[in-house]
Coordinates of C-alpha atoms in Angstrom, one line a residue:
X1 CA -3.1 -57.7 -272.5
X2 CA -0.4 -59.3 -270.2
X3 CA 2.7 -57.5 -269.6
X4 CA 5.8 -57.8 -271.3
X5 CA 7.9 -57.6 -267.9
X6 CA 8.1 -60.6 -265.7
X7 CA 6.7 -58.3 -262.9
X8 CA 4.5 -55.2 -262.3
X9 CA 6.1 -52.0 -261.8
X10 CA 4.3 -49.8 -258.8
X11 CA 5.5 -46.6 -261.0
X12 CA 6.7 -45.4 -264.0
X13 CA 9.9 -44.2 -262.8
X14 CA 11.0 -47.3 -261.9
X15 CA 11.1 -48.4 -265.5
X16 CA 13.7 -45.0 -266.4
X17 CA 17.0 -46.4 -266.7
X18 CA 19.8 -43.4 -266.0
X19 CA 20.7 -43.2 -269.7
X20 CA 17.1 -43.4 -271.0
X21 CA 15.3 -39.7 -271.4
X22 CA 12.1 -40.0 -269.9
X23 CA 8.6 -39.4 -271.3
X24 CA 8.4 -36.2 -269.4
X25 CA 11.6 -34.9 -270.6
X26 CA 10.3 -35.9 -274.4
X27 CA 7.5 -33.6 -273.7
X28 CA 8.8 -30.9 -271.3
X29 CA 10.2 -27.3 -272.4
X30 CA 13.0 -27.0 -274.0
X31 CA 13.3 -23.6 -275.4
X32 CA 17.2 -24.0 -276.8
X33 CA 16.5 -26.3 -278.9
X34 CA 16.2 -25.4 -282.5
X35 CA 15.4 -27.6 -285.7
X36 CA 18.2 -27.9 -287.9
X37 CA 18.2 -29.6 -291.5
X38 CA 20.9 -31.7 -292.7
X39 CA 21.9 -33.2 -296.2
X40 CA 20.3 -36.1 -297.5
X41 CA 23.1 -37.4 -297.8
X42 CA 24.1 -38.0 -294.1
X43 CA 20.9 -39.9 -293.7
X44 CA 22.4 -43.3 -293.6
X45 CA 20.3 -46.2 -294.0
X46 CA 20.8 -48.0 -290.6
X47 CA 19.1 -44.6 -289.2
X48 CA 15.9 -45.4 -291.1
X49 CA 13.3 -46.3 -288.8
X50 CA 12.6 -50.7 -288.8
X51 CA 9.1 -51.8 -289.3
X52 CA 9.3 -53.2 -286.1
X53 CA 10.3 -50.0 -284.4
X54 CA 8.1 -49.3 -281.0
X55 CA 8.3 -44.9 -281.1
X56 CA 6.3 -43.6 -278.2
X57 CA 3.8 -40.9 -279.4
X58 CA 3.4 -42.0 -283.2
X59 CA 0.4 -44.9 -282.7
X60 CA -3.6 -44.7 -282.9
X61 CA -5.5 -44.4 -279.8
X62 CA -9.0 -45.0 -279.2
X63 CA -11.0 -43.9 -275.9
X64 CA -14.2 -45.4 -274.8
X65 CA -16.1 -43.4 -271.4
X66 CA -18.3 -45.1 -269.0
X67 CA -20.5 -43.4 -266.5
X68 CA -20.9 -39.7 -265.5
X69 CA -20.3 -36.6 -266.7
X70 CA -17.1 -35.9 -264.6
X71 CA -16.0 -39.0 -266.0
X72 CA -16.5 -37.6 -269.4
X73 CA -14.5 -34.5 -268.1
X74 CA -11.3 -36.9 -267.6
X75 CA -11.6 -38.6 -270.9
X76 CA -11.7 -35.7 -272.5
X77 CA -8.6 -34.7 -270.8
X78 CA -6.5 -37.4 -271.5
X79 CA -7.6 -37.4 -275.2
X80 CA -6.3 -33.5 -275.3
X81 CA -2.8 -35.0 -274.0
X82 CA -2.5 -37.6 -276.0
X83 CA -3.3 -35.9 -279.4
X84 CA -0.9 -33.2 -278.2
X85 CA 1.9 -34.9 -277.4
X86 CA 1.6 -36.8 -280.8
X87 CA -0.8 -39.3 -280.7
X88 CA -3.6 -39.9 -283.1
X89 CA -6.7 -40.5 -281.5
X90 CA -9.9 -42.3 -284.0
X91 CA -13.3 -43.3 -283.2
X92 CA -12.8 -47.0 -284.6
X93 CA -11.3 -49.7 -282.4
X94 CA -10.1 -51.7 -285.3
X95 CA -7.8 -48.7 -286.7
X96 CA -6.4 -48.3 -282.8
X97 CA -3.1 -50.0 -281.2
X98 CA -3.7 -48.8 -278.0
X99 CA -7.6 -48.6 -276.4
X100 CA -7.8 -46.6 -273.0
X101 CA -10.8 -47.7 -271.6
X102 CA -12.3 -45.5 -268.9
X103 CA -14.8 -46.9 -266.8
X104 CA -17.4 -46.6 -264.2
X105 CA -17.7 -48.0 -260.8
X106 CA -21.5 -47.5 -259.7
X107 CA -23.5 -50.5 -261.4
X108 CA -22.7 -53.7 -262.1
X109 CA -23.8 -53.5 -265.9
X110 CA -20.8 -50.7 -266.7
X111 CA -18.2 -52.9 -264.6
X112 CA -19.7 -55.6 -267.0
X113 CA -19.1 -53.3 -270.2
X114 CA -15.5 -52.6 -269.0
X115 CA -14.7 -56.3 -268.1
X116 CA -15.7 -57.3 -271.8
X117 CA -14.1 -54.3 -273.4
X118 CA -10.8 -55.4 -271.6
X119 CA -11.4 -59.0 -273.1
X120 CA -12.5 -57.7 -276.8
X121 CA -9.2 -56.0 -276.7
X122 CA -6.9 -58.6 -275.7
X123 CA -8.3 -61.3 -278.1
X124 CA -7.7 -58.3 -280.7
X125 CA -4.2 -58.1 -279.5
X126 CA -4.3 -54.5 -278.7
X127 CA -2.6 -52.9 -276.0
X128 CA -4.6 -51.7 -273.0
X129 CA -4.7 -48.5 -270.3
X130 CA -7.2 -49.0 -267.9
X131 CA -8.4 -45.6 -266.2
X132 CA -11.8 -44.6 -264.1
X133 CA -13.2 -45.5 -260.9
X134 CA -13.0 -49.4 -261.2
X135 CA -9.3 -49.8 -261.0
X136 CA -8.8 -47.3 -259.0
X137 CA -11.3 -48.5 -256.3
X138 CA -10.3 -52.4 -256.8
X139 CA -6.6 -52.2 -258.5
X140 CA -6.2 -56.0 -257.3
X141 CA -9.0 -58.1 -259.2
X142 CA -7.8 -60.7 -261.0
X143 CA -9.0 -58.9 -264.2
X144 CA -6.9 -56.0 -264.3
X145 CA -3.6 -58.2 -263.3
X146 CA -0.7 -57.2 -265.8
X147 CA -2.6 -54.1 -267.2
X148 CA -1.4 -50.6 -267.5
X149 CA -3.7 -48.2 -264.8
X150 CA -3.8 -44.3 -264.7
X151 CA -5.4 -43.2 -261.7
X152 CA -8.6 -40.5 -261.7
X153 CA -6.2 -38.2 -259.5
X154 CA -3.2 -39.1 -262.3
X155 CA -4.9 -38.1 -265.9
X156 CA -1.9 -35.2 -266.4
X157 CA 0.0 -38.3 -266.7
X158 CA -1.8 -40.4 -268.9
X159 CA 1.2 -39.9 -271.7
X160 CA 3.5 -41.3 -269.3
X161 CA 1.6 -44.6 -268.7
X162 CA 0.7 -44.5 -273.0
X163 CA 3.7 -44.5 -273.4
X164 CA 4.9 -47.2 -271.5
X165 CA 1.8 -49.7 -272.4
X166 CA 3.2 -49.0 -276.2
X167 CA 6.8 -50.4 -274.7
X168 CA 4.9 -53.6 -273.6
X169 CA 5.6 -52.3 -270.1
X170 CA 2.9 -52.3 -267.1
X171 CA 2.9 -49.5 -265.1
X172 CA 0.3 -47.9 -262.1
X173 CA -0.1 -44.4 -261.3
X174 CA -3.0 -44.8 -258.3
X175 CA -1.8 -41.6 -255.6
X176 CA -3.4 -39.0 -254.6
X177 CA -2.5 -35.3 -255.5
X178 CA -1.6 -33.0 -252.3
X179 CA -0.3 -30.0 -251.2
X180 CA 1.0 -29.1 -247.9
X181 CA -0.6 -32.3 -246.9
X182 CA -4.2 -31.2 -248.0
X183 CA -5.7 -33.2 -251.2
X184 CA -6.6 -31.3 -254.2
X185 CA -9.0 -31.8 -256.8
X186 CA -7.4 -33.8 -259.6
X187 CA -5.1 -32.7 -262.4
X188 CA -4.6 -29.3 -263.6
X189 CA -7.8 -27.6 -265.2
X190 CA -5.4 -25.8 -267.8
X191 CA -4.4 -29.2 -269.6
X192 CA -5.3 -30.0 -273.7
X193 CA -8.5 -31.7 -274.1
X194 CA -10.4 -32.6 -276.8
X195 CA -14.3 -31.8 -276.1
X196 CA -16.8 -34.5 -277.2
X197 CA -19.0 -31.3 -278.2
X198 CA -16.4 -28.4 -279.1
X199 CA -19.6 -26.2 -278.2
X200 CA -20.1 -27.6 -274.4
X201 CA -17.1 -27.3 -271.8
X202 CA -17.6 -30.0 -268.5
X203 CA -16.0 -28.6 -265.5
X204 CA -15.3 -30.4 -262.8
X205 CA -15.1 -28.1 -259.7
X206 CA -14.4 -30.6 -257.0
X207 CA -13.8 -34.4 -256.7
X208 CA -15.1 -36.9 -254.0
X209 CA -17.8 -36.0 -251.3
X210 CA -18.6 -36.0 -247.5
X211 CA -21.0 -38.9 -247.5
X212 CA -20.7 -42.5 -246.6
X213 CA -23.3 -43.7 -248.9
X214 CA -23.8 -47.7 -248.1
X215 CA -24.3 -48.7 -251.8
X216 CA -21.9 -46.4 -253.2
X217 CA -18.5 -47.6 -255.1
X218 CA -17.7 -44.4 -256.4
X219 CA -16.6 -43.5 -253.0
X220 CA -14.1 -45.7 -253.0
X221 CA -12.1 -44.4 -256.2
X222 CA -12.8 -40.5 -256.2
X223 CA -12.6 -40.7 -252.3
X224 CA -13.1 -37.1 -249.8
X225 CA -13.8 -33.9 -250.8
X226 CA -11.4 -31.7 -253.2
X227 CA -12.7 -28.5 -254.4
X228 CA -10.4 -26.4 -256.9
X229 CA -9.8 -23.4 -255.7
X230 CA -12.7 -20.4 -257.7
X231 CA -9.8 -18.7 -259.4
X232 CA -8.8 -21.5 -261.4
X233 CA -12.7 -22.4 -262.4
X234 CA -13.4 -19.0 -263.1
X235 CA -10.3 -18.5 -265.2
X236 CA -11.3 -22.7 -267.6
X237 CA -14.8 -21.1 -267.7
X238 CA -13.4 -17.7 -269.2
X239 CA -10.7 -20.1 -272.0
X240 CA -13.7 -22.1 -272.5
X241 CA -15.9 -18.9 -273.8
X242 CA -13.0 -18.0 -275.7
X243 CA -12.7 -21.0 -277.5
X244 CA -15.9 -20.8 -278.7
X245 CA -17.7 -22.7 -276.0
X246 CA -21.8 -21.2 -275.4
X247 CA -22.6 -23.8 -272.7
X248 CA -20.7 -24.8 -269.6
X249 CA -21.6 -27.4 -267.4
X250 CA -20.7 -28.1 -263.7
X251 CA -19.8 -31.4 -262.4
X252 CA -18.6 -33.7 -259.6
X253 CA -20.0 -36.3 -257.3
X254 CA -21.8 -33.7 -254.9
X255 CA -21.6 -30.1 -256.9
X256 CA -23.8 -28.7 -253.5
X257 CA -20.7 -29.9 -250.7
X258 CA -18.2 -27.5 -252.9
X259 CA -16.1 -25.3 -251.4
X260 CA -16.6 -26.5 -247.2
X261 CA -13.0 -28.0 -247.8
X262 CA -11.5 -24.9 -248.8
X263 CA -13.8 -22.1 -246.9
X264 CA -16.2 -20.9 -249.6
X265 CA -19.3 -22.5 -250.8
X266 CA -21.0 -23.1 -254.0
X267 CA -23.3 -20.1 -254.4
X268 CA -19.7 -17.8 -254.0
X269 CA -18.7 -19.8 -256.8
X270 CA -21.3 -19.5 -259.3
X271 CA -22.2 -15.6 -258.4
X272 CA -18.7 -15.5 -259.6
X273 CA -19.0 -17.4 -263.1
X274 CA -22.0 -16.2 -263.7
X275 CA -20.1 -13.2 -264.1
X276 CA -18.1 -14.6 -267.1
X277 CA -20.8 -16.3 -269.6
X278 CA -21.0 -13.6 -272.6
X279 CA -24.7 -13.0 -273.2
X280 CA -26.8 -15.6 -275.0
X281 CA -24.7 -18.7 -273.4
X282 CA -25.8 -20.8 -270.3
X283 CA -24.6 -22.4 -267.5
X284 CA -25.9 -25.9 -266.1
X285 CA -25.4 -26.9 -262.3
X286 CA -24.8 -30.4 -261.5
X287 CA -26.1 -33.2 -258.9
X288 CA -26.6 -31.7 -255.8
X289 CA -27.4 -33.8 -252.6
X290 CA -30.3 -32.8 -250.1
X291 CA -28.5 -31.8 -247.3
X292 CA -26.0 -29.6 -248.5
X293 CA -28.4 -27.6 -251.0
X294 CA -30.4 -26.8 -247.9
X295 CA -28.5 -23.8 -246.3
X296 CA -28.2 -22.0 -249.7
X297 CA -31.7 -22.4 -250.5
X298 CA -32.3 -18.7 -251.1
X299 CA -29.2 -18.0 -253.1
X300 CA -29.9 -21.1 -255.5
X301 CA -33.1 -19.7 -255.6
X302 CA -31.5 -16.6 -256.9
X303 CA -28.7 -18.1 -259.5
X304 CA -31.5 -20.4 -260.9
X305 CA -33.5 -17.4 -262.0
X306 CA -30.3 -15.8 -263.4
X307 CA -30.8 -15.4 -267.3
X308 CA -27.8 -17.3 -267.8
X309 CA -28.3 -20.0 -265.6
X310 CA -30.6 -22.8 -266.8
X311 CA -33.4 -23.5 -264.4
X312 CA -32.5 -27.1 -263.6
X313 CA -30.9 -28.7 -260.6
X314 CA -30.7 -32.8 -260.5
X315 CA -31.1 -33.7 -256.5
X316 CA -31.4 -37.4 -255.9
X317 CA -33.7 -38.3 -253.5
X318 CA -32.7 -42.4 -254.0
X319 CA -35.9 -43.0 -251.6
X320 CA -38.6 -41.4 -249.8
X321 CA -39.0 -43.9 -247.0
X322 CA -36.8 -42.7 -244.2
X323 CA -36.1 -46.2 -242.8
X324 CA -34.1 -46.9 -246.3
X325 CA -32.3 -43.4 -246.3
X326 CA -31.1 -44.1 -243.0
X327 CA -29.9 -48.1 -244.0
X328 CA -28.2 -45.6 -246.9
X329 CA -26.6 -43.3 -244.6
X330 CA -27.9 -40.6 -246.9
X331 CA -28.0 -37.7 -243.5
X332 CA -31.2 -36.4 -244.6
X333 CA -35.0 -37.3 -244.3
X334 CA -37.7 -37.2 -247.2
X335 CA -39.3 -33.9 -246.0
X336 CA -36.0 -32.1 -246.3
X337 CA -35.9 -33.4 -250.3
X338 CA -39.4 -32.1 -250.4
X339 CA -38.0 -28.6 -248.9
X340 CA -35.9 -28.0 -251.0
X341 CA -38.5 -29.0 -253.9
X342 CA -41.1 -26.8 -252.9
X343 CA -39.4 -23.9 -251.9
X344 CA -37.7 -23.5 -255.8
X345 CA -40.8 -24.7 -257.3
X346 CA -42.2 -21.4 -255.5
X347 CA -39.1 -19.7 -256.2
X348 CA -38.0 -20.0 -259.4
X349 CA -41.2 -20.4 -261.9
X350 CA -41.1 -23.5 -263.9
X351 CA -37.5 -25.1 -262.7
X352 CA -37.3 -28.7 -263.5
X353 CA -36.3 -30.8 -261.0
X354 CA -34.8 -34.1 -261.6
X355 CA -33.7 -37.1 -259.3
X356 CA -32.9 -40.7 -258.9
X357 CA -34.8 -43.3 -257.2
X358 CA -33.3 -47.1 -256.0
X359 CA -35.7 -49.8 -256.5
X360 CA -35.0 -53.3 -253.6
X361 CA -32.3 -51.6 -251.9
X362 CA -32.0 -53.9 -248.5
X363 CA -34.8 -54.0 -246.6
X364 CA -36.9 -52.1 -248.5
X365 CA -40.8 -53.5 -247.6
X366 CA -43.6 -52.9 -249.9
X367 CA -44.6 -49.8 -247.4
X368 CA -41.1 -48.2 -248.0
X369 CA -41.6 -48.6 -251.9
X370 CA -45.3 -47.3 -251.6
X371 CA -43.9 -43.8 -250.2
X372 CA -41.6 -43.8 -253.4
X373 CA -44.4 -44.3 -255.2
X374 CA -46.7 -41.7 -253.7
X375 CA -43.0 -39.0 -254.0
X376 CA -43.6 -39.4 -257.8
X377 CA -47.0 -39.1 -258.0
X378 CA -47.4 -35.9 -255.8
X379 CA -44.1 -34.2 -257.9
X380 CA -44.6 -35.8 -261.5
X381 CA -40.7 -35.7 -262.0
X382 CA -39.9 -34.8 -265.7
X383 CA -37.0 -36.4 -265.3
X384 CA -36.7 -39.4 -263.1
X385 CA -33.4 -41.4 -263.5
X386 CA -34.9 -45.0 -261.8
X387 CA -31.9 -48.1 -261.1
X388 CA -32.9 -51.3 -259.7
X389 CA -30.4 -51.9 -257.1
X390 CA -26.7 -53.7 -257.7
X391 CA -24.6 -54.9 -254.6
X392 CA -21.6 -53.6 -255.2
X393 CA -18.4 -55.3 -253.7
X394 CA -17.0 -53.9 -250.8
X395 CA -20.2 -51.6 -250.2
X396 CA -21.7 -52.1 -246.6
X397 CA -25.1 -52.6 -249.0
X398 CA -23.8 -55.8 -250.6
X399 CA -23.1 -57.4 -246.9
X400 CA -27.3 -56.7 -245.8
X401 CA -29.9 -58.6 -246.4
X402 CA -30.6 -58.2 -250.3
X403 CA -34.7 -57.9 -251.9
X404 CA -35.3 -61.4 -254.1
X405 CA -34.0 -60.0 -257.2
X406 CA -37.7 -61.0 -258.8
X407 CA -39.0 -58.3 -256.3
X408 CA -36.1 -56.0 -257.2
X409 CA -37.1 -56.1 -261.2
X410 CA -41.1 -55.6 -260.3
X411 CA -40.6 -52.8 -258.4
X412 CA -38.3 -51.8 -260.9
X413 CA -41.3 -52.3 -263.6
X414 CA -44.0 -50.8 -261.6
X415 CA -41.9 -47.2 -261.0
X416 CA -41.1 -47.0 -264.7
X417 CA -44.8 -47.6 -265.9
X418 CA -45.9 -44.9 -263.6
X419 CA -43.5 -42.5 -264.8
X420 CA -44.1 -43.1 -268.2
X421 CA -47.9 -42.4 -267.1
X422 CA -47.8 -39.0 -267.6
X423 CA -46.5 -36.4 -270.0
X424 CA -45.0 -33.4 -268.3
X425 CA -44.6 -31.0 -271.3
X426 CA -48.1 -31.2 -272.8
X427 CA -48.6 -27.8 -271.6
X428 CA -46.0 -26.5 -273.5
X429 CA -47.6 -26.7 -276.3
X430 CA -48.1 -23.3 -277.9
X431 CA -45.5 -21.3 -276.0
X432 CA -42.8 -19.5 -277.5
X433 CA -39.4 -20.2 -276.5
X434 CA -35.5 -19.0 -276.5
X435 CA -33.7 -22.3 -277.2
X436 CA -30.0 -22.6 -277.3
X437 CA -28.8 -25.4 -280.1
X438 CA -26.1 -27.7 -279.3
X439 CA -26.5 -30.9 -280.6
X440 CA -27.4 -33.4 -282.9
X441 CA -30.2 -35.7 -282.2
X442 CA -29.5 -39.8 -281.7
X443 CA -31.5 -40.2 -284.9
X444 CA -29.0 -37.6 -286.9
X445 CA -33.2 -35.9 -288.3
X446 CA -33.0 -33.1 -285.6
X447 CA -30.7 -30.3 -283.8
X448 CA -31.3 -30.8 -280.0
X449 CA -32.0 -27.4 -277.9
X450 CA -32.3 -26.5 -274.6
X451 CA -35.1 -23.7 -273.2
X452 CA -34.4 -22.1 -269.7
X453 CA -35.8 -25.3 -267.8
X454 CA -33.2 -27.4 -269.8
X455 CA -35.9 -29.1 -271.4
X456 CA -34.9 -31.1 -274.8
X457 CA -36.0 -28.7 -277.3
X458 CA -35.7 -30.6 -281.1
X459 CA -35.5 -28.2 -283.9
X460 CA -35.0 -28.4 -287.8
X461 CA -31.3 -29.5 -288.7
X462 CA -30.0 -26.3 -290.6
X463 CA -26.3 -25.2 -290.4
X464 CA -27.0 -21.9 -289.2
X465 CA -28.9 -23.2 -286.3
X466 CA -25.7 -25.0 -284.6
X467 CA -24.6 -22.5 -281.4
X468 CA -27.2 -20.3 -281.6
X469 CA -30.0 -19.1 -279.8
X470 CA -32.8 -19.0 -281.6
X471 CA -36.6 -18.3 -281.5
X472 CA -39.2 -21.5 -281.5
X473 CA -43.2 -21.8 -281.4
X474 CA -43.1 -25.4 -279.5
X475 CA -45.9 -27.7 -281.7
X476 CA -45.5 -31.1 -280.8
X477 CA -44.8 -32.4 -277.1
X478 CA -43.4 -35.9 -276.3
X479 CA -42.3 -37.7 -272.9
X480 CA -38.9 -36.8 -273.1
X481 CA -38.7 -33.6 -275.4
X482 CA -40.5 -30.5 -277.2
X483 CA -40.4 -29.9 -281.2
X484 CA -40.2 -26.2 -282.2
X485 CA -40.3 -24.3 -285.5
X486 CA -38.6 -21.6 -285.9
X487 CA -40.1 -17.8 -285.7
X488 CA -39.4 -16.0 -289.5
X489 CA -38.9 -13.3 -288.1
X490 CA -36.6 -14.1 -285.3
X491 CA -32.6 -13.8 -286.0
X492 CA -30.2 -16.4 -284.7
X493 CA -28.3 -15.1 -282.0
X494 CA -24.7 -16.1 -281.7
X495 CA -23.5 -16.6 -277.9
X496 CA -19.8 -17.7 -278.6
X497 CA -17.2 -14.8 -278.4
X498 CA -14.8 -16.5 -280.3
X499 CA -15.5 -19.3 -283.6
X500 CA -15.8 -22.5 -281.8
X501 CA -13.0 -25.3 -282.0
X502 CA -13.2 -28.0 -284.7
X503 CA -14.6 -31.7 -283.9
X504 CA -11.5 -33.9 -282.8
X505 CA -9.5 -30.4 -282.1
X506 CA -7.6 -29.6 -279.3
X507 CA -8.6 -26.9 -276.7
X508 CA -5.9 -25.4 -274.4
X509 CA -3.2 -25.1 -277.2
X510 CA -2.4 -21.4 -277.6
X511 CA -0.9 -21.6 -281.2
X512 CA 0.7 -24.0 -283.5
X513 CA 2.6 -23.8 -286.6
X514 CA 5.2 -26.0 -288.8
X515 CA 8.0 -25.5 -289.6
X516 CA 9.5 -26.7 -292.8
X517 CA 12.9 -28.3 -292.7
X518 CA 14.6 -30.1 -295.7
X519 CA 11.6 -31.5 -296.8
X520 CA 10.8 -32.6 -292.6
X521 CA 7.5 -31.0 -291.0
X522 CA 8.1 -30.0 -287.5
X523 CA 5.2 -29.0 -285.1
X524 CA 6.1 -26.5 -282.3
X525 CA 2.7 -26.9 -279.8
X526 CA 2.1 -24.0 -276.9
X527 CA 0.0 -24.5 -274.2
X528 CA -2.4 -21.7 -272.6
X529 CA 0.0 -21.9 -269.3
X530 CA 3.1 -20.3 -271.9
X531 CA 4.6 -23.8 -271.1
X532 CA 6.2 -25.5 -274.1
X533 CA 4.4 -28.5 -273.8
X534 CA 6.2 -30.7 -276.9
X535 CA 9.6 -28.5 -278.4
X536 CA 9.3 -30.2 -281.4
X537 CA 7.4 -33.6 -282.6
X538 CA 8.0 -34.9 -285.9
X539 CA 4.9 -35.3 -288.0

């Protein structure tokens, strides 16, 4: 939606007049203060509020995620701030003033998504923040002119640029967070969030990478590597468990290059969090990259066998021509992928690998896509994530020489028909199996589990089943998941230490309470860091 103001504002302080309390003081600690009740007769009527009246913190929001599980991280994040300094967050558009639309940078069809969400909303007349990596790797196209942006590095201040948009006022929050000089990860991991799945906690334990992949966008916007430091990962992974959390799940562009920025590495990390999951709860690693998995080989090796640990690590492999990783500048060759492969296939018993594979990146000749074929057919991927290629702008890969996009969508075909040539869990069939429950299936007829290998277990949809560990004889095997019933005899085991967190509630808020005032609720709201976040917010 254009901007109210004649020109863009590069912050939000610049819009803070001296007599004006800003947003963060509205929200900041302010322990002296105390409600006090007055007669109703001193409430004159020019003090009642207009219809008109534009009050920061009292609209509907709604928040729509593109793209990867970090990003999923970040939205929930900003939801958690929102709701708790005030603002009511819905599932329906329509019901919403304010959409904050966070999007994703790495193909063209989610830039596409955002781009038309962006319109939707304006012809809707709603107000718009824009956050993710697509305005903060291209803040300048003519598509985001005059729109509100909060910055992947900026989500602890998402209130501030909410509650500017809802002024009519633009405002871009795009820096980098530093200290000393050194970048850091990204917000605090201590802020409010509201989990999409109050049973599943997504941890983001560094941002960026070390690569200079040719067709990657994502670069642009999450930029070098940032690891958090272990204490603070280890200490959201023990609030998480005590919120009622049974699976956690570790994130960021290259989970395998944590820690080289800060001195430690990843298996230090997860020897120490492994420490932390109460029994029956599980942990899940995320993408690694080839070359950084390599070194730590025999301590992932390790971890992945750990009981609480599922045995599943996504490594893509994008190609296994080594003509087209080197156009990609992915620093490793095909038969260090297949290292890595074969030694945890050795290692660890049944671990599922999954990857990614590019289909008419530049150059690619129909010998280079023949070796991606013969990869899947020697390793029969379970789960095999397959992209035709999108030039992105700005990448080094949009500037090459680009496959006929007929060629491009074949290829495309051809890898997706042999992948759905076999069925992986067929020999499953029969087994007996701990399953953690979760979630709900698309279809709302199933509770979705996960066994050791993080295979998609469904199960029947019983209340009791939700967050537990239970007991299953797998009967039926599909391409993409198992079915099992239930052993009778088998108790549900419950892995949460504490009564997980209600859908839509907010985690990282120590206590609440209201108090009542001459008829006038007041909300006093703690967070876990003993801050005061919001003194007091009338409801």
């Amino acid at each position: 939606m254009p901007s109210a103001c004649d020109s863009l504002i590069d912050d939000i302080e610049d819009m803070v007049s001296s007599s004006d309390p800003t947003p963060l003081e509205r929200q900041s600690a302010r322990k002296s203060i105390m409600p006090r009740s007055r007669k109703k007769k001193e409430l004159l009527s020019h003090e009642e509020l207009q219809t008109d009246s534009l009050i920061p913190g009292t609209q509907t929001i709604w928040m729509k995620t593109w793209g990867c599980s970090h990003n999923n991280s970040d939205g929930e994040y900003m939801a958690g701030q929102l709701a708790a300094s005030g603002y009511k967050m819905t599932d329906n558009p329509s019901d919403a003033d304010l959409w904050v639309l966070n999007s994703c940078t790495v193909k063209n069809p989610a830039e596409d998504h955002f781009r038309n969400s962006i319109k939707k909303a304006q012809e809707q007349q709603k107000k718009v923040v824009l956050a993710g990596c697509v305005p903060q790797a291209q803040p300048r196209m003519d598509y985001l002119k005059g729109l509100s942006i909060i910055g992947v590095q900026q989500i602890d201040r998402v209130v501030e640029v909410v509650d500017e948009a809802v002024k009519g006022h633009s405002v871009r929050l795009l820096g980098q967070k530093k200290d000393g000089g050194r970048r850091l990860g990204g917000a605090r991991l201590d802020l409010p969030k509201i989990r999409k799945n109050p049973l599943i906690e997504i941890i983001s334990i560094n941002t960026g990478c070390l690569n200079a992949c040719t067709y990657c966008k994502t670069k642009h916007a999450r930029g070098d590597l940032a690891s958090y430091p272990i204490e603070e990962l280890v200490e959201r992974a023990r609030q998480s468990f005590q919120e009622g959390v049974c699976e956690i799940w570790l994130t960021s562009e290259d989970t395998g290059a944590y820690g080289r920025d800060i001195g430690t590495d990843l298996p230090t990390l997860l020897w120490r969090l492994v420490e932390e999951i109460p029994d029956g709860a599980m942990l899940r690693l995320g993408m690694t990259n080839p070359p950084y998995i390599l070194e730590h080989l025999e301590e992932m090796a390790k971890i992945l066998n750990h009981p609480h640990v599922y045995a599943f690590l996504h490594v893509p492999v994008q190609s296994a021509s080594d003509s087209v990783l080197m156009d990609m500048k992915r620093e490793y060759c095909v038969d260090d992928f297949k290292k890595v492969v074969d030694f945890l296939k050795e290692r660890v018993p049944g671990v599922t690998i999954a990857t990614d594979l590019i289909c008419g990146f530049p150059g690619e000749t129909e010998k280079d896509f023949q070796e991606t074929v013969d990869l899947v057919k020697l390793y029969r991927f379970p789960s095999l994530f397959i992209n035709q290629f999108y030039p992105r702008p700005g990448t080094p890969a949009a500037k090459m020489e680009q496959v006929p996009a007929h060629m491009k969508k074949q290829r495309t075909k051809e890898l997706s028909q042999l992948f759905h040539s076999y069925n992986p869990y067929d020999h499953k069939v029969g087994e007996r199996q701990h399953v953690l429950v979760t979630e709900e299936s698309f279809d709302a007829q199933y509770f979705v589990s996960h066994n050791k290998f993080y295979e998609q277990v469904l199960v029947p949809k019983k209340a009791e089943f939700k967050g537990k560990m239970i007991e299953v004889d797998i009967y039926e095997a599909g391409k993409h998941f198992l079915k099992g019933r239930p052993v009778e005899e088998s108790k549900p085991f419950t892995p949460s230490i504490a009564k997980p967190l209600q859908k839509g509630e907010v985690s990282g808020l120590l206590k609440s309470y209201l108090i009542l005032c001459s008829g006038r609720h007041y909300s006093a709201v703690y967070l876990h860091s003993k801050e005061l976040f919001a003194a007091i917010l009338m409801v």
